[in-house]
Amino acid sequence: MIARLIPVNGGQPIVLKNDVTVVGRKSDLCDIQIDKNSISKIHCVIIKTDGLLFVRDLCSTNGTRVNGQKIIRGALLPGDELSIASTKYEVDLSGEHKEDDPPTAIHQRTEMLTAFNLEIEKDRLDSDSGNEIKLISE
């Protein structure tokens, strides 16, 4: 999967080459440096796994947003707007199929949301203090 962040206000797209990409202001700590004061030294991490893309805020000062919603972590879908502090990007996920192929686009979104929801449920269950084991089914 080729993933890119395309600046909304123009500029060069950022290609996410690694499976784990740290984004921030400090070049020696980050894979991608964005030289703006509103961006924290280490702002967020973007993770590519099994054809899916996720973002996690790293306790940044000015926050990370997906489609205008402040997040701690979230899935990134094709066409989503990722805001790193005040810097906005459109998420572009290129693959074997054209993005405008409706069955492919719907399948990708369903797969991403299912995986993300299972991860949230797993985290919630891991944090439960009881000894109960819960099974999740669709």
PDB file of C-alpha atoms in Angstrom:
ATOM      1  CA  MET A   1       0.000   0.000   0.000  1.00  0.00           C
ATOM      2  CA  ILE A   2       1.229   3.456  -0.887  1.00  0.00           C
ATOM      3  CA  ALA A   3       0.008   6.080   1.566  1.00  0.00           C
ATOM      4  CA  ARG A   4       0.429   9.811   1.121  1.00  0.00           C
ATOM      5  CA  LEU A   5      -0.553  12.949   2.985  1.00  0.00           C
ATOM      6  CA  ILE A   6      -1.449  15.686   0.516  1.00  0.00           C
ATOM      7  CA  PRO A   7      -1.296  19.238   1.950  1.00  0.00           C
ATOM      8  CA  VAL A   8      -4.749  20.841   1.658  1.00  0.00           C
ATOM      9  CA  ASN A   9      -3.232  24.284   1.000  1.00  0.00           C
ATOM     10  CA  GLY A  10      -0.829  23.004  -1.652  1.00  0.00           C
ATOM     11  CA  GLY A  11       2.718  21.780  -1.430  1.00  0.00           C
ATOM     12  CA  GLN A  12       4.575  18.526  -1.845  1.00  0.00           C
ATOM     13  CA  PRO A  13       2.767  15.346  -0.747  1.00  0.00           C
ATOM     14  CA  ILE A  14       4.353  13.400   2.100  1.00  0.00           C
ATOM     15  CA  VAL A  15       4.862   9.728   1.232  1.00  0.00           C
ATOM     16  CA  LEU A  16       4.524   7.406   4.229  1.00  0.00           C
ATOM     17  CA  LYS A  17       7.241   4.880   3.392  1.00  0.00           C
ATOM     18  CA  ASN A  18       7.604   3.172   6.771  1.00  0.00           C
ATOM     19  CA  ASP A  19       5.114   0.995   8.644  1.00  0.00           C
ATOM     20  CA  VAL A  20       5.583   3.292  11.659  1.00  0.00           C
ATOM     21  CA  THR A  21       6.106   7.008  10.989  1.00  0.00           C
ATOM     22  CA  VAL A  22       6.629   9.556  13.762  1.00  0.00           C
ATOM     23  CA  VAL A  23       5.583  13.089  12.785  1.00  0.00           C
ATOM     24  CA  GLY A  24       6.716  16.212  14.605  1.00  0.00           C
ATOM     25  CA  ARG A  25       8.839  19.348  14.681  1.00  0.00           C
ATOM     26  CA  LYS A  26      12.101  17.815  15.947  1.00  0.00           C
ATOM     27  CA  SER A  27      14.109  16.287  13.091  1.00  0.00           C
ATOM     28  CA  ASP A  28      16.306  13.974  15.181  1.00  0.00           C
ATOM     29  CA  LEU A  29      13.243  12.401  16.852  1.00  0.00           C
ATOM     30  CA  CYS A  30      10.856  12.184  13.886  1.00  0.00           C
ATOM     31  CA  ASP A  31      10.644  10.418  10.549  1.00  0.00           C
ATOM     32  CA  ILE A  32       8.729  13.373   9.087  1.00  0.00           C
ATOM     33  CA  GLN A  33       9.586  16.884  10.234  1.00  0.00           C
ATOM     34  CA  ILE A  34       7.055  19.702   9.916  1.00  0.00           C
ATOM     35  CA  ASP A  35       8.789  22.940  10.842  1.00  0.00           C
ATOM     36  CA  LYS A  36       5.929  24.885  12.436  1.00  0.00           C
ATOM     37  CA  ASN A  37       5.746  26.153  16.012  1.00  0.00           C
ATOM     38  CA  SER A  38       2.186  24.823  16.461  1.00  0.00           C
ATOM     39  CA  ILE A  39       3.436  21.250  15.975  1.00  0.00           C
ATOM     40  CA  SER A  40       4.904  19.441  18.987  1.00  0.00           C
ATOM     41  CA  LYS A  41       8.439  18.027  18.937  1.00  0.00           C
ATOM     42  CA  ILE A  42       6.904  14.563  18.624  1.00  0.00           C
ATOM     43  CA  HIS A  43       3.284  15.156  17.630  1.00  0.00           C
ATOM     44  CA  CYS A  44       1.749  11.917  16.353  1.00  0.00           C
ATOM     45  CA  VAL A  45       2.545   8.513  14.906  1.00  0.00           C
ATOM     46  CA  ILE A  46       1.031   7.039  11.754  1.00  0.00           C
ATOM     47  CA  ILE A  47       0.934   3.242  11.498  1.00  0.00           C
ATOM     48  CA  LYS A  48       0.436   1.140   8.356  1.00  0.00           C
ATOM     49  CA  THR A  49      -0.566  -2.449   9.022  1.00  0.00           C
ATOM     50  CA  ASP A  50      -2.276  -5.057   6.841  1.00  0.00           C
ATOM     51  CA  GLY A  51      -3.379  -2.446   4.313  1.00  0.00           C
ATOM     52  CA  LEU A  52      -4.850  -0.224   7.034  1.00  0.00           C
ATOM     53  CA  LEU A  53      -3.718   3.201   8.240  1.00  0.00           C
ATOM     54  CA  PHE A  54      -4.048   4.480  11.806  1.00  0.00           C
ATOM     55  CA  VAL A  55      -2.951   7.652  13.605  1.00  0.00           C
ATOM     56  CA  ARG A  56      -2.228   8.163  17.302  1.00  0.00           C
ATOM     57  CA  ASP A  57      -1.658  11.513  18.995  1.00  0.00           C
ATOM     58  CA  LEU A  58       1.448  11.525  21.205  1.00  0.00           C
ATOM     59  CA  CYS A  59       0.136  13.934  23.871  1.00  0.00           C
ATOM     60  CA  SER A  60       0.730  16.898  21.568  1.00  0.00           C
ATOM     61  CA  THR A  61      -0.013  20.417  22.747  1.00  0.00           C
ATOM     62  CA  ASN A  62      -2.331  21.396  19.882  1.00  0.00           C
ATOM     63  CA  GLY A  63      -3.849  18.003  19.106  1.00  0.00           C
ATOM     64  CA  THR A  64      -4.452  15.768  16.126  1.00  0.00           C
ATOM     65  CA  ARG A  65      -7.795  15.712  14.306  1.00  0.00           C
ATOM     66  CA  VAL A  66      -9.451  13.452  11.755  1.00  0.00           C
ATOM     67  CA  ASN A  67     -12.209  15.186   9.780  1.00  0.00           C
ATOM     68  CA  GLY A  68     -12.340  17.942  12.404  1.00  0.00           C
ATOM     69  CA  GLN A  69     -12.711  15.581  15.391  1.00  0.00           C
ATOM     70  CA  LYS A  70      -9.935  15.650  17.990  1.00  0.00           C
ATOM     71  CA  ILE A  71      -8.605  12.134  18.472  1.00  0.00           C
ATOM     72  CA  ILE A  72      -6.272  10.180  20.690  1.00  0.00           C
ATOM     73  CA  ARG A  73      -6.181   7.460  18.052  1.00  0.00           C
ATOM     74  CA  GLY A  74      -8.173   6.788  14.934  1.00  0.00           C
ATOM     75  CA  ALA A  75      -8.366   5.077  11.570  1.00  0.00           C
ATOM     76  CA  LEU A  76      -7.519   7.021   8.433  1.00  0.00           C
ATOM     77  CA  LEU A  77      -9.652   6.354   5.375  1.00  0.00           C
ATOM     78  CA  PRO A  78      -9.066   7.530   1.810  1.00  0.00           C
ATOM     79  CA  GLY A  79     -10.113  11.174   1.480  1.00  0.00           C
ATOM     80  CA  ASP A  80     -10.079  11.854   5.235  1.00  0.00           C
ATOM     81  CA  GLU A  81      -8.672  15.172   6.418  1.00  0.00           C
ATOM     82  CA  LEU A  82      -5.842  14.752   8.926  1.00  0.00           C
ATOM     83  CA  SER A  83      -5.006  17.893  10.916  1.00  0.00           C
ATOM     84  CA  ILE A  84      -1.679  17.939  12.712  1.00  0.00           C
ATOM     85  CA  ALA A  85      -2.136  21.035  14.891  1.00  0.00           C
ATOM     86  CA  SER A  86      -3.252  23.623  12.283  1.00  0.00           C
ATOM     87  CA  THR A  87      -1.627  21.879   9.296  1.00  0.00           C
ATOM     88  CA  LYS A  88      -4.184  19.965   7.199  1.00  0.00           C
ATOM     89  CA  TYR A  89      -3.640  17.012   4.875  1.00  0.00           C
ATOM     90  CA  GLU A  90      -5.868  14.829   2.735  1.00  0.00           C
ATOM     91  CA  VAL A  91      -5.227  11.101   3.147  1.00  0.00           C
ATOM     92  CA  ASP A  92      -4.439   9.314  -0.114  1.00  0.00           C
ATOM     93  CA  LEU A  93      -4.224   5.520  -0.084  1.00  0.00           C
ATOM     94  CA  SER A  94      -3.200   4.038  -3.413  1.00  0.00           C
ATOM     95  CA  GLY A  95      -3.505   0.346  -4.032  1.00  0.00           C
ATOM     96  CA  GLU A  96      -3.902  -2.263  -6.724  1.00  0.00           C
ATOM     97  CA  HIS A  97      -7.445  -1.105  -7.523  1.00  0.00           C
ATOM     98  CA  LYS A  98      -8.636   2.340  -8.464  1.00  0.00           C
ATOM     99  CA  GLU A  99     -10.067   4.255  -5.520  1.00  0.00           C
ATOM    100  CA  ASP A 100     -13.133   5.180  -7.566  1.00  0.00           C
ATOM    101  CA  ASP A 101     -14.022   1.494  -8.007  1.00  0.00           C
ATOM    102  CA  PRO A 102     -17.094   1.425  -5.681  1.00  0.00           C
ATOM    103  CA  PRO A 103     -16.852  -2.231  -4.537  1.00  0.00           C
ATOM    104  CA  THR A 104     -13.152  -1.792  -3.705  1.00  0.00           C
ATOM    105  CA  ALA A 105     -13.691   1.504  -1.880  1.00  0.00           C
ATOM    106  CA  ILE A 106     -16.561   0.092   0.191  1.00  0.00           C
ATOM    107  CA  HIS A 107     -14.571  -3.054   1.013  1.00  0.00           C
ATOM    108  CA  GLN A 108     -11.537  -0.982   2.117  1.00  0.00           C
ATOM    109  CA  ARG A 109     -13.641   1.237   4.386  1.00  0.00           C
ATOM    110  CA  THR A 110     -15.487  -1.736   5.903  1.00  0.00           C
ATOM    111  CA  GLU A 111     -12.234  -3.612   6.509  1.00  0.00           C
ATOM    112  CA  MET A 112     -10.583  -0.574   8.145  1.00  0.00           C
ATOM    113  CA  LEU A 113     -13.528   0.234  10.396  1.00  0.00           C
ATOM    114  CA  THR A 114     -13.943  -3.405  11.456  1.00  0.00           C
ATOM    115  CA  ALA A 115     -10.263  -3.715  12.364  1.00  0.00           C
ATOM    116  CA  PHE A 116     -10.315  -0.403  14.232  1.00  0.00           C
ATOM    117  CA  ASN A 117     -13.447  -1.312  16.216  1.00  0.00           C
ATOM    118  CA  LEU A 118     -11.931  -4.686  17.176  1.00  0.00           C
ATOM    119  CA  GLU A 119      -8.766  -2.919  18.387  1.00  0.00           C
ATOM    120  CA  ILE A 120     -10.798  -0.501  20.532  1.00  0.00           C
ATOM    121  CA  GLU A 121     -12.822  -3.391  21.994  1.00  0.00           C
ATOM    122  CA  LYS A 122      -9.599  -5.330  22.722  1.00  0.00           C
ATOM    123  CA  ASP A 123      -8.114  -2.303  24.530  1.00  0.00           C
ATOM    124  CA  ARG A 124     -11.321  -1.873  26.533  1.00  0.00           C
ATOM    125  CA  LEU A 125     -11.333  -5.530  27.543  1.00  0.00           C
ATOM    126  CA  ASP A 126      -7.644  -5.401  28.461  1.00  0.00           C
ATOM    127  CA  SER A 127      -8.359  -2.477  30.778  1.00  0.00           C
ATOM    128  CA  ASP A 128     -11.290  -4.189  32.547  1.00  0.00           C
ATOM    129  CA  SER A 129     -10.404  -5.122  36.101  1.00  0.00           C
ATOM    130  CA  GLY A 130     -12.732  -8.137  36.221  1.00  0.00           C
ATOM    131  CA  ASN A 131     -11.845 -11.686  35.301  1.00  0.00           C
ATOM    132  CA  GLU A 132     -14.652 -11.902  32.761  1.00  0.00           C
ATOM    133  CA  ILE A 133     -13.856 -13.054  29.233  1.00  0.00           C
ATOM    134  CA  LYS A 134     -16.048 -11.528  26.554  1.00  0.00           C
ATOM    135  CA  LEU A 135     -16.350 -12.734  22.981  1.00  0.00           C
ATOM    136  CA  ILE A 136     -16.939 -10.294  20.163  1.00  0.00           C
ATOM    137  CA  SER A 137     -18.898 -11.243  17.084  1.00  0.00           C
ATOM    138  CA  GLU A 138     -20.186  -9.175  14.222  1.00  0.00           C
TER     139      GLU A 138
END
